[in-house]
């Protein structure tokens, strides 16, 4: 069959258009996702748009609970012989999915076998880096991506006599700003953070081009070991401990527990997912700004790309899966990668556009001029070509490792240990997780 490029969201890979072959039976594709509520409605609309663009494939979306439930459920379904064709898996589940071996079909293989040419460089640097192998080949399809960025309460900054246009870019400048915010009690506390491990460890390692773990953060093999006792991490934890001691920082809890502190005006500075923008637009009672995360200017003058959060789409195999089914999956992946669809997704969800073309279309339309700061995460994700330290993380048991780091950080913030001891303990405990994962997945 002659292969044709996907145009105007219609025919691809020899698939029928809405005006031809209407009697042809459709190939049905099961798509399991973890997007609840409004985001789930957007996923359903995206699928509807694809289904209407051609008449050979019907994608059926199904919400399967949170990220962990969706991933473990899909793997269990594969073992039982009834896996979905596509499953959405959060970024820290990448190593687990890669270890699934014959259960997955790498995206670069899927697309290549079906004549779909999607150059990985079409995607934002921080996005493609996370979901590619060491040869730069996509192993899963980028989907919903965000990054951690810095949010600032501009009303509080004005009250403290700080500029609302020349905003802080370094940790040293934030310390100075926090002291001025505290002096006038602009907010109950100057600074807080959501996602402590993602922001203070993973993002900082990538931006400062420092290894979080050996073997390119796990991209190069299962024998990786954590490097959490390095100078950058000691500096970062000591910064937080000193800020808390001086009343400049409040720990708001694990994961996204601290989101509400900034939204409610309790903190003037916070580090949160860029996807919080839509909530702030609805709930915040003050003027605010969104900018890239700060960096230590005594360690780098040119920070690298940050790393993403969110999830990607994985193709699962099955004993009786047909070439037509794989071709249909490839067509859906091509459709959601088109600039027009990417732009629609970006505007509808608040996630970043995953393609450079989608970003450029939004910029050309004046979207970022009308919505200042909506491109903060994009700038952060694309400002440098990913290095082995900033591609992302391919560590088994990453969810458990994150919790270990948070536990040890909490002990330090509670005065039970210093920064060095906290990091040594996190490093030792995290390496046990890595060794257990290695043993379980070694061929």
Short mmCIF file of C-alpha atoms in Angstrom, two decimals:
data_model
loop_
_atom_site.label_atom_id
_atom_site.label_comp_id
_atom_site.label_asym_id
_atom_site.label_seq_id
_atom_site.Cartn_x
_atom_site.Cartn_y
_atom_site.Cartn_z
CA UNK A 1 0.00 0.00 0.00
CA UNK A 2 1.31 3.42 -0.88
CA UNK A 3 2.14 5.55 2.19
CA UNK A 4 0.90 9.11 2.29
CA UNK A 5 1.69 11.91 4.72
CA UNK A 6 -0.92 13.03 7.21
CA UNK A 7 -2.47 16.28 5.92
CA UNK A 8 -5.06 18.51 7.56
CA UNK A 9 -5.75 15.84 10.15
CA UNK A 10 -7.07 13.46 7.49
CA UNK A 11 -5.52 10.65 5.45
CA UNK A 12 -2.35 8.99 6.69
CA UNK A 13 -0.62 5.74 6.12
CA UNK A 14 -3.15 4.87 3.47
CA UNK A 15 -6.03 5.37 5.89
CA UNK A 16 -9.38 6.32 4.41
CA UNK A 17 -10.67 9.87 4.58
CA UNK A 18 -14.20 10.72 5.85
CA UNK A 19 -15.44 11.00 2.25
CA UNK A 20 -14.15 7.65 1.03
CA UNK A 21 -14.59 4.00 1.86
CA UNK A 22 -17.27 4.72 4.43
CA UNK A 23 -18.41 1.14 4.37
CA UNK A 24 -14.94 -0.02 5.37
CA UNK A 25 -14.85 -1.52 8.87
CA UNK A 26 -12.80 0.50 11.30
CA UNK A 27 -9.82 -0.81 13.24
CA UNK A 28 -10.58 -0.27 16.93
CA UNK A 29 -7.77 0.94 19.20
CA UNK A 30 -8.01 0.90 23.00
CA UNK A 31 -6.38 3.88 24.74
CA UNK A 32 -6.01 3.80 28.54
CA UNK A 33 -5.27 7.12 30.21
CA UNK A 34 -4.97 8.70 33.66
CA UNK A 35 -6.55 12.11 33.02
CA UNK A 36 -9.52 12.80 35.32
CA UNK A 37 -12.21 15.46 35.19
CA UNK A 38 -11.81 18.30 32.74
CA UNK A 39 -8.52 16.93 31.41
CA UNK A 40 -10.25 13.63 30.66
CA UNK A 41 -12.87 15.55 28.71
CA UNK A 42 -10.11 17.16 26.63
CA UNK A 43 -8.60 13.74 25.92
CA UNK A 44 -12.03 12.54 24.78
CA UNK A 45 -12.36 15.57 22.51
CA UNK A 46 -8.91 14.99 21.03
CA UNK A 47 -9.83 11.38 20.26
CA UNK A 48 -13.12 12.54 18.75
CA UNK A 49 -11.23 14.93 16.48
CA UNK A 50 -8.99 12.10 15.27
CA UNK A 51 -11.86 9.68 14.75
CA UNK A 52 -13.68 12.29 12.66
CA UNK A 53 -10.59 13.02 10.54
CA UNK A 54 -10.59 9.61 8.83
CA UNK A 55 -12.76 6.51 8.53
CA UNK A 56 -10.37 3.61 9.02
CA UNK A 57 -9.64 3.83 12.76
CA UNK A 58 -11.69 4.29 15.91
CA UNK A 59 -9.74 5.12 19.07
CA UNK A 60 -11.62 4.30 22.29
CA UNK A 61 -10.35 6.22 25.34
CA UNK A 62 -10.79 4.83 28.86
CA UNK A 63 -9.91 6.50 32.18
CA UNK A 64 -8.18 3.94 34.40
CA UNK A 65 -7.43 5.92 37.56
CA UNK A 66 -4.22 7.61 38.63
CA UNK A 67 -0.85 7.23 36.93
CA UNK A 68 0.33 4.30 39.04
CA UNK A 69 -2.98 2.43 38.72
CA UNK A 70 -3.02 2.97 34.95
CA UNK A 71 0.53 1.75 34.45
CA UNK A 72 0.30 -1.30 36.70
CA UNK A 73 -3.13 -2.14 35.28
CA UNK A 74 -1.82 -2.07 31.72
CA UNK A 75 1.13 -4.32 32.56
CA UNK A 76 -1.22 -6.77 34.31
CA UNK A 77 -3.52 -6.70 31.28
CA UNK A 78 -0.57 -7.51 29.01
CA UNK A 79 0.31 -10.51 31.14
CA UNK A 80 -3.31 -11.64 30.93
CA UNK A 81 -3.25 -11.29 27.14
CA UNK A 82 -5.66 -8.36 26.82
CA UNK A 83 -3.46 -5.27 26.86
CA UNK A 84 -4.70 -1.95 25.46
CA UNK A 85 -2.97 -0.69 22.34
CA UNK A 86 -1.93 2.59 23.98
CA UNK A 87 -1.35 3.45 27.63
CA UNK A 88 -0.45 6.80 29.19
CA UNK A 89 2.44 6.50 31.68
CA UNK A 90 3.90 9.27 33.85
CA UNK A 91 7.48 10.31 33.24
CA UNK A 92 8.97 8.58 36.29
CA UNK A 93 7.50 5.28 35.09
CA UNK A 94 9.73 5.34 32.00
CA UNK A 95 12.33 2.92 33.38
CA UNK A 96 9.61 0.52 34.50
CA UNK A 97 8.05 0.51 31.05
CA UNK A 98 11.39 0.03 29.34
CA UNK A 99 12.03 -2.98 31.56
CA UNK A 100 8.76 -4.50 30.32
CA UNK A 101 10.72 -5.87 27.35
CA UNK A 102 8.42 -7.62 24.85
CA UNK A 103 5.37 -5.87 26.29
CA UNK A 104 6.23 -2.62 24.49
CA UNK A 105 6.85 -1.54 20.91
CA UNK A 106 9.30 1.43 20.88
CA UNK A 107 7.81 4.37 19.02
CA UNK A 108 10.72 4.71 16.62
CA UNK A 109 10.16 1.10 15.53
CA UNK A 110 6.39 1.54 15.29
CA UNK A 111 6.67 4.67 13.15
CA UNK A 112 9.48 3.30 11.00
CA UNK A 113 7.57 0.14 10.20
CA UNK A 114 4.57 2.17 9.12
CA UNK A 115 6.29 4.81 7.01
CA UNK A 116 5.71 7.70 9.42
CA UNK A 117 8.54 10.24 9.51
CA UNK A 118 8.51 12.17 12.79
CA UNK A 119 11.94 13.70 13.41
CA UNK A 120 12.58 13.70 17.20
CA UNK A 121 13.98 17.22 16.82
CA UNK A 122 10.45 18.47 16.10
CA UNK A 123 9.83 18.18 19.86
CA UNK A 124 11.03 20.55 22.57
CA UNK A 125 14.52 19.57 23.70
CA UNK A 126 13.52 18.72 27.26
CA UNK A 127 10.59 16.64 26.02
CA UNK A 128 12.40 14.54 23.43
CA UNK A 129 15.35 14.00 25.74
CA UNK A 130 13.24 12.38 28.43
CA UNK A 131 11.50 9.92 26.11
CA UNK A 132 14.42 8.98 23.85
CA UNK A 133 17.12 6.36 24.11
CA UNK A 134 20.83 7.19 24.11
CA UNK A 135 20.77 7.21 20.29
CA UNK A 136 18.12 9.93 20.26
CA UNK A 137 15.33 7.61 19.14
CA UNK A 138 11.86 8.02 20.64
CA UNK A 139 10.76 5.08 22.75
CA UNK A 140 7.39 6.55 23.72
CA UNK A 141 5.23 9.29 22.24
CA UNK A 142 5.38 12.66 24.04
CA UNK A 143 1.91 13.64 25.22
CA UNK A 144 1.13 15.86 28.22
CA UNK A 145 4.22 17.72 29.39
CA UNK A 146 4.83 20.40 31.98
CA UNK A 147 7.83 21.65 33.91
CA UNK A 148 8.37 23.15 37.33
CA UNK A 149 8.66 26.93 37.16
CA UNK A 150 8.69 29.86 39.60
CA UNK A 151 5.56 31.82 40.47
CA UNK A 152 5.77 35.28 42.05
CA UNK A 153 3.09 37.35 43.83
CA UNK A 154 3.58 40.76 42.22
CA UNK A 155 1.34 42.55 44.71
CA UNK A 156 3.56 41.28 47.54
CA UNK A 157 6.67 42.33 45.61
CA UNK A 158 5.25 45.84 45.18
CA UNK A 159 4.43 46.04 48.91
CA UNK A 160 8.05 45.17 49.72
CA UNK A 161 9.38 47.79 47.30
CA UNK A 162 10.67 45.17 44.88
CA UNK A 163 10.51 45.53 41.11
CA UNK A 164 7.56 43.80 39.46
CA UNK A 165 9.27 43.76 36.07
CA UNK A 166 12.95 43.05 36.81
CA UNK A 167 12.31 39.74 38.54
CA UNK A 168 14.80 37.46 40.34
CA UNK A 169 16.59 34.83 38.28
CA UNK A 170 19.07 33.41 40.83
CA UNK A 171 18.82 31.82 44.27
CA UNK A 172 20.95 34.62 45.70
CA UNK A 173 18.52 37.24 44.38
CA UNK A 174 15.61 35.26 45.83
CA UNK A 175 17.22 35.28 49.24
CA UNK A 176 17.51 39.07 49.09
CA UNK A 177 13.92 39.43 47.87
CA UNK A 178 12.66 37.11 50.61
CA UNK A 179 14.34 39.20 53.29
CA UNK A 180 12.55 42.32 52.01
CA UNK A 181 9.24 40.48 51.78
CA UNK A 182 9.61 39.31 55.37
CA UNK A 183 10.56 42.78 56.62
CA UNK A 184 7.14 44.16 55.64
CA UNK A 185 5.19 40.91 56.15
CA UNK A 186 4.05 41.10 52.53
CA UNK A 187 2.72 37.55 52.93
CA UNK A 188 2.74 35.22 55.97
CA UNK A 189 5.90 33.56 54.59
CA UNK A 190 8.08 34.67 51.67
CA UNK A 191 8.81 31.31 50.03
CA UNK A 192 7.56 27.72 49.71
CA UNK A 193 7.77 24.88 47.20
CA UNK A 194 5.70 22.09 45.73
CA UNK A 195 7.27 18.85 44.50
CA UNK A 196 10.42 19.17 46.67
CA UNK A 197 12.33 16.35 44.97
CA UNK A 198 11.35 17.28 41.43
CA UNK A 199 12.22 20.95 41.92
CA UNK A 200 15.13 21.02 44.34
CA UNK A 201 16.94 17.90 43.13
CA UNK A 202 15.89 16.77 39.66
CA UNK A 203 15.42 20.20 38.08
CA UNK A 204 18.49 21.68 39.75
CA UNK A 205 20.67 18.75 38.62
CA UNK A 206 19.52 19.15 35.01
CA UNK A 207 19.82 22.94 34.95
CA UNK A 208 23.32 22.90 36.48
CA UNK A 209 24.43 19.97 34.30
CA UNK A 210 25.22 17.82 37.35
CA UNK A 211 24.56 14.07 37.54
CA UNK A 212 21.65 12.96 39.69
CA UNK A 213 22.92 9.41 39.11
CA UNK A 214 25.63 7.65 37.13
CA UNK A 215 25.26 6.16 33.66
CA UNK A 216 23.53 9.30 32.33
CA UNK A 217 20.90 9.13 35.06
CA UNK A 218 20.15 5.54 34.15
CA UNK A 219 19.83 6.02 30.39
CA UNK A 220 22.91 3.85 29.85
CA UNK A 221 22.00 0.86 31.97
CA UNK A 222 20.61 -0.70 35.13
CA UNK A 223 23.87 -0.45 37.10
CA UNK A 224 23.33 3.23 37.88
CA UNK A 225 24.10 4.69 41.31
CA UNK A 226 22.78 7.90 42.86
CA UNK A 227 25.03 10.93 43.25
CA UNK A 228 22.98 12.88 45.78
CA UNK A 229 25.93 13.75 48.02
CA UNK A 230 27.44 16.08 45.41
CA UNK A 231 28.17 19.77 46.15
CA UNK A 232 25.11 21.09 44.29
CA UNK A 233 22.68 19.08 46.42
CA UNK A 234 24.47 19.99 49.65
CA UNK A 235 24.27 23.64 48.62
CA UNK A 236 20.58 23.36 47.78
CA UNK A 237 19.56 21.67 51.04
CA UNK A 238 21.67 24.05 53.11
CA UNK A 239 19.98 26.95 51.32
CA UNK A 240 16.55 25.64 52.33
CA UNK A 241 17.60 24.94 55.91
CA UNK A 242 19.03 28.45 56.31
CA UNK A 243 15.96 30.03 54.71
CA UNK A 244 13.64 28.11 57.04
CA UNK A 245 15.74 29.04 60.11
CA UNK A 246 15.47 32.72 59.16
CA UNK A 247 11.71 32.56 58.58
CA UNK A 248 12.01 32.89 54.82
CA UNK A 249 10.83 29.42 53.80
CA UNK A 250 7.94 27.17 54.81
CA UNK A 251 7.85 23.48 53.92
CA UNK A 252 4.37 22.75 52.63
CA UNK A 253 4.53 18.96 52.30
CA UNK A 254 5.29 16.33 49.72
CA UNK A 255 4.44 16.32 46.03
CA UNK A 256 1.95 19.11 45.24
CA UNK A 257 0.70 19.64 48.81
CA UNK A 258 2.05 23.20 48.92
CA UNK A 259 0.24 24.42 45.79
CA UNK A 260 -2.49 26.04 47.85
CA UNK A 261 -0.06 28.19 49.89
CA UNK A 262 0.77 30.34 46.88
CA UNK A 263 -2.72 30.31 45.41
CA UNK A 264 -4.18 31.53 48.71
CA UNK A 265 -1.59 34.30 49.06
CA UNK A 266 0.19 32.63 51.98
CA UNK A 267 3.56 32.69 50.19
CA UNK A 268 4.95 35.29 47.79
CA UNK A 269 7.28 32.91 45.96
CA UNK A 270 6.66 29.29 45.03
CA UNK A 271 8.04 26.63 42.72
CA UNK A 272 5.24 24.59 41.15
CA UNK A 273 4.19 22.80 38.01
CA UNK A 274 3.52 25.07 35.07
CA UNK A 275 0.15 23.34 34.77
CA UNK A 276 -0.97 25.33 37.86
CA UNK A 277 -1.46 28.33 35.60
CA UNK A 278 -5.13 27.55 34.92
CA UNK A 279 -5.89 27.25 38.64
CA UNK A 280 -4.19 30.57 39.37
CA UNK A 281 -6.15 32.30 36.64
CA UNK A 282 -9.37 31.16 38.33
CA UNK A 283 -8.52 31.45 42.02
CA UNK A 284 -5.71 33.95 42.67
CA UNK A 285 -6.80 37.30 44.14
CA UNK A 286 -3.54 39.04 43.29
CA UNK A 287 -1.32 39.87 40.34
CA UNK A 288 1.26 37.20 39.65
CA UNK A 289 4.02 36.23 37.24
CA UNK A 290 5.41 32.92 35.99
CA UNK A 291 9.10 32.67 35.11
CA UNK A 292 11.80 29.95 34.77
CA UNK A 293 13.28 28.41 37.91
CA UNK A 294 16.21 30.17 39.60
CA UNK A 295 19.78 28.91 39.37
CA UNK A 296 23.01 29.30 41.34
CA UNK A 297 25.02 31.85 39.40
CA UNK A 298 28.21 30.86 41.23
CA UNK A 299 27.86 27.39 39.67
CA UNK A 300 26.67 28.28 36.16
CA UNK A 301 26.08 31.37 34.05
CA UNK A 302 24.10 29.48 31.41
CA UNK A 303 21.62 27.01 32.92
CA UNK A 304 20.69 24.01 30.81
CA UNK A 305 17.18 22.79 30.01
CA UNK A 306 14.88 21.81 32.83
CA UNK A 307 13.19 18.42 32.86
CA UNK A 308 9.56 17.65 32.22
CA UNK A 309 6.72 16.29 34.26
CA UNK A 310 3.57 14.75 32.86
CA UNK A 311 3.38 11.61 30.78
CA UNK A 312 3.92 9.93 27.42
CA UNK A 313 2.04 7.31 25.41
CA UNK A 314 3.36 3.75 25.13
CA UNK A 315 2.47 1.17 22.51
CA UNK A 316 1.77 -2.26 23.99
CA UNK A 317 2.07 -5.53 22.15
CA UNK A 318 -0.25 -8.54 22.15
CA UNK A 319 0.01 -12.09 20.85
CA UNK A 320 -2.62 -11.65 18.15
CA UNK A 321 -2.13 -7.96 17.41
CA UNK A 322 -2.30 -7.28 13.67
CA UNK A 323 -0.21 -4.99 11.45
CA UNK A 324 -3.39 -2.95 10.84
CA UNK A 325 -3.67 -2.25 14.56
CA UNK A 326 -0.08 -1.05 14.81
CA UNK A 327 -0.59 1.10 11.71
CA UNK A 328 -3.63 2.64 13.36
CA UNK A 329 -1.64 3.48 16.49
CA UNK A 330 1.03 5.11 14.34
CA UNK A 331 -1.64 7.21 12.60
CA UNK A 332 -2.99 8.44 15.93
CA UNK A 333 0.49 9.38 17.13
CA UNK A 334 1.09 11.28 13.90
CA UNK A 335 -2.21 13.12 14.29
CA UNK A 336 -1.54 14.37 17.83
CA UNK A 337 1.94 15.51 16.75
CA UNK A 338 0.63 17.88 14.08
CA UNK A 339 1.23 21.54 14.96
CA UNK A 340 -2.47 22.46 14.83
CA UNK A 341 -3.43 19.64 17.18
CA UNK A 342 -0.53 20.40 19.50
CA UNK A 343 -1.54 24.06 19.69
CA UNK A 344 -5.13 23.12 20.44
CA UNK A 345 -3.97 20.76 23.23
CA UNK A 346 -1.68 23.46 24.69
CA UNK A 347 -4.47 26.02 24.87
CA UNK A 348 -7.10 23.53 26.07
CA UNK A 349 -5.09 21.99 28.90
CA UNK A 350 -2.38 24.40 30.00
CA UNK A 351 0.31 21.80 29.28
CA UNK A 352 3.19 23.00 27.14
CA UNK A 353 3.11 22.38 23.39
CA UNK A 354 5.32 19.37 22.79
CA UNK A 355 6.48 20.50 19.34
CA UNK A 356 8.51 23.50 18.30
CA UNK A 357 6.01 24.12 15.49
CA UNK A 358 3.13 24.22 17.97
CA UNK A 359 5.04 26.71 20.09
CA UNK A 360 5.87 28.88 17.09
CA UNK A 361 2.23 28.93 15.98
CA UNK A 362 1.13 30.03 19.45
CA UNK A 363 3.78 32.74 19.50
CA UNK A 364 2.90 33.94 15.99
CA UNK A 365 -0.74 34.24 17.01
CA UNK A 366 0.27 36.49 19.92
CA UNK A 367 -0.82 33.95 22.54
CA UNK A 368 2.15 34.61 24.81
CA UNK A 369 1.91 38.36 24.40
CA UNK A 370 -1.69 38.10 25.56
CA UNK A 371 -0.79 35.58 28.30
CA UNK A 372 2.60 36.62 29.74
CA UNK A 373 4.49 33.78 31.35
CA UNK A 374 2.55 31.05 29.56
CA UNK A 375 5.81 30.24 27.75
CA UNK A 376 8.02 30.09 30.88
CA UNK A 377 8.13 26.31 30.91
CA UNK A 378 8.74 26.20 27.15
CA UNK A 379 11.71 28.54 27.46
CA UNK A 380 13.08 26.45 30.29
CA UNK A 381 12.65 23.17 28.43
CA UNK A 382 14.17 24.36 25.14
CA UNK A 383 16.98 26.73 26.08
CA UNK A 384 19.75 24.16 25.58
CA UNK A 385 20.38 20.88 23.83
CA UNK A 386 19.99 18.14 26.47
CA UNK A 387 23.18 16.71 27.96
CA UNK A 388 23.53 13.28 29.63
CA UNK A 389 22.69 15.10 32.88
CA UNK A 390 19.64 16.95 31.57
CA UNK A 391 17.90 14.42 29.30
CA UNK A 392 15.82 13.15 32.20
CA UNK A 393 15.81 10.14 34.49
CA UNK A 394 15.67 6.45 33.65
CA UNK A 395 15.78 5.08 37.19
CA UNK A 396 13.88 2.05 38.37
CA UNK A 397 11.77 2.67 41.47
CA UNK A 398 11.84 6.44 40.89
CA UNK A 399 8.61 7.00 42.81
CA UNK A 400 10.09 5.26 45.85
CA UNK A 401 13.37 7.17 45.47
CA UNK A 402 11.47 10.47 45.42
CA UNK A 403 9.73 9.56 48.67
CA UNK A 404 13.02 8.59 50.30
CA UNK A 405 14.53 11.96 49.41
CA UNK A 406 11.47 13.75 50.78
CA UNK A 407 11.67 11.75 54.03
CA UNK A 408 15.32 12.64 54.60
CA UNK A 409 14.72 16.28 53.67
CA UNK A 410 11.87 16.43 56.18
CA UNK A 411 14.14 15.10 58.94
CA UNK A 412 16.64 17.83 58.13
CA UNK A 413 13.96 20.54 58.15
CA UNK A 414 12.79 19.21 61.52
CA UNK A 415 16.31 19.62 62.92
CA UNK A 416 17.01 15.90 63.23
CA UNK A 417 20.02 15.95 60.86
CA UNK A 418 22.13 18.25 58.74
CA UNK A 419 22.20 18.54 54.97
CA UNK A 420 25.15 16.18 54.48
CA UNK A 421 23.64 13.44 56.66
CA UNK A 422 20.25 13.76 54.96
CA UNK A 423 21.82 13.37 51.54
CA UNK A 424 24.03 10.45 52.59
CA UNK A 425 20.99 8.62 53.95
CA UNK A 426 18.90 9.35 50.86
CA UNK A 427 21.76 8.21 48.63
CA UNK A 428 22.26 4.95 50.53
CA UNK A 429 18.56 4.08 50.75
CA UNK A 430 17.93 5.05 47.13
CA UNK A 431 20.75 2.83 45.91
CA UNK A 432 19.10 -0.12 47.66
CA UNK A 433 16.00 0.54 45.55
CA UNK A 434 18.12 0.67 42.39
CA UNK A 435 19.89 -2.59 43.19
CA UNK A 436 16.58 -4.33 43.86
CA UNK A 437 15.25 -3.08 40.54
CA UNK A 438 18.41 -4.22 38.77
CA UNK A 439 18.16 -7.71 40.24
CA UNK A 440 14.52 -8.00 39.26
CA UNK A 441 15.09 -6.89 35.68
CA UNK A 442 18.50 -8.22 34.71
CA UNK A 443 18.36 -10.63 31.82
#
